[in-house]
């Protein structure tokens, strides 16, 4: 989800700019702040998973990412969107490495290659799928729906 969310927004920027009454170029900040937040908080992921437990950190990250996605979709102002995207990026920084850590710890040694494939393929495909999916959603719906794509991620919390 975090890889998809980094790119799905790109084709929705003109529609978002019109709705939020800001220049489209200003909304590029929503992509930038997301990526900066991921970069800043990524080093803390390993520390947090050791300190609080990988499953706890992963569940909290998914919950925060989902709440931030709702906040992004409900944003009525540029500043609110930027703040929600920063929260989303912060949560994404914990989701990816901690999720990978859990998969690699739980996978039997003879299935480790399959487990790595399960981790890597979605990360490789998401940046390719994101822009066309964002364009499709924005063309036939509202830009706000691009953030609804993240809401099914709450099903992981029930496991």
PDB file of C-alpha atoms in Angstrom, residues 153-159:
ATOM      1  CA  UNK A 153      -5.444  -2.450   4.799  1.00  0.00           C
ATOM      2  CA  UNK A 154      -7.287  -2.496   8.147  1.00  0.00           C
ATOM      3  CA  UNK A 155      -8.026  -6.196   7.573  1.00  0.00           C
ATOM      4  CA  UNK A 156      -4.406  -6.906   8.607  1.00  0.00           C
ATOM      5  CA  UNK A 157      -5.197  -5.645  12.099  1.00  0.00           C
ATOM      6  CA  UNK A 158      -7.668  -8.478  12.641  1.00  0.00           C
ATOM      7  CA  UNK A 159      -4.978 -11.154  12.250  1.00  0.00           C
TER       8      UNK A 159
END
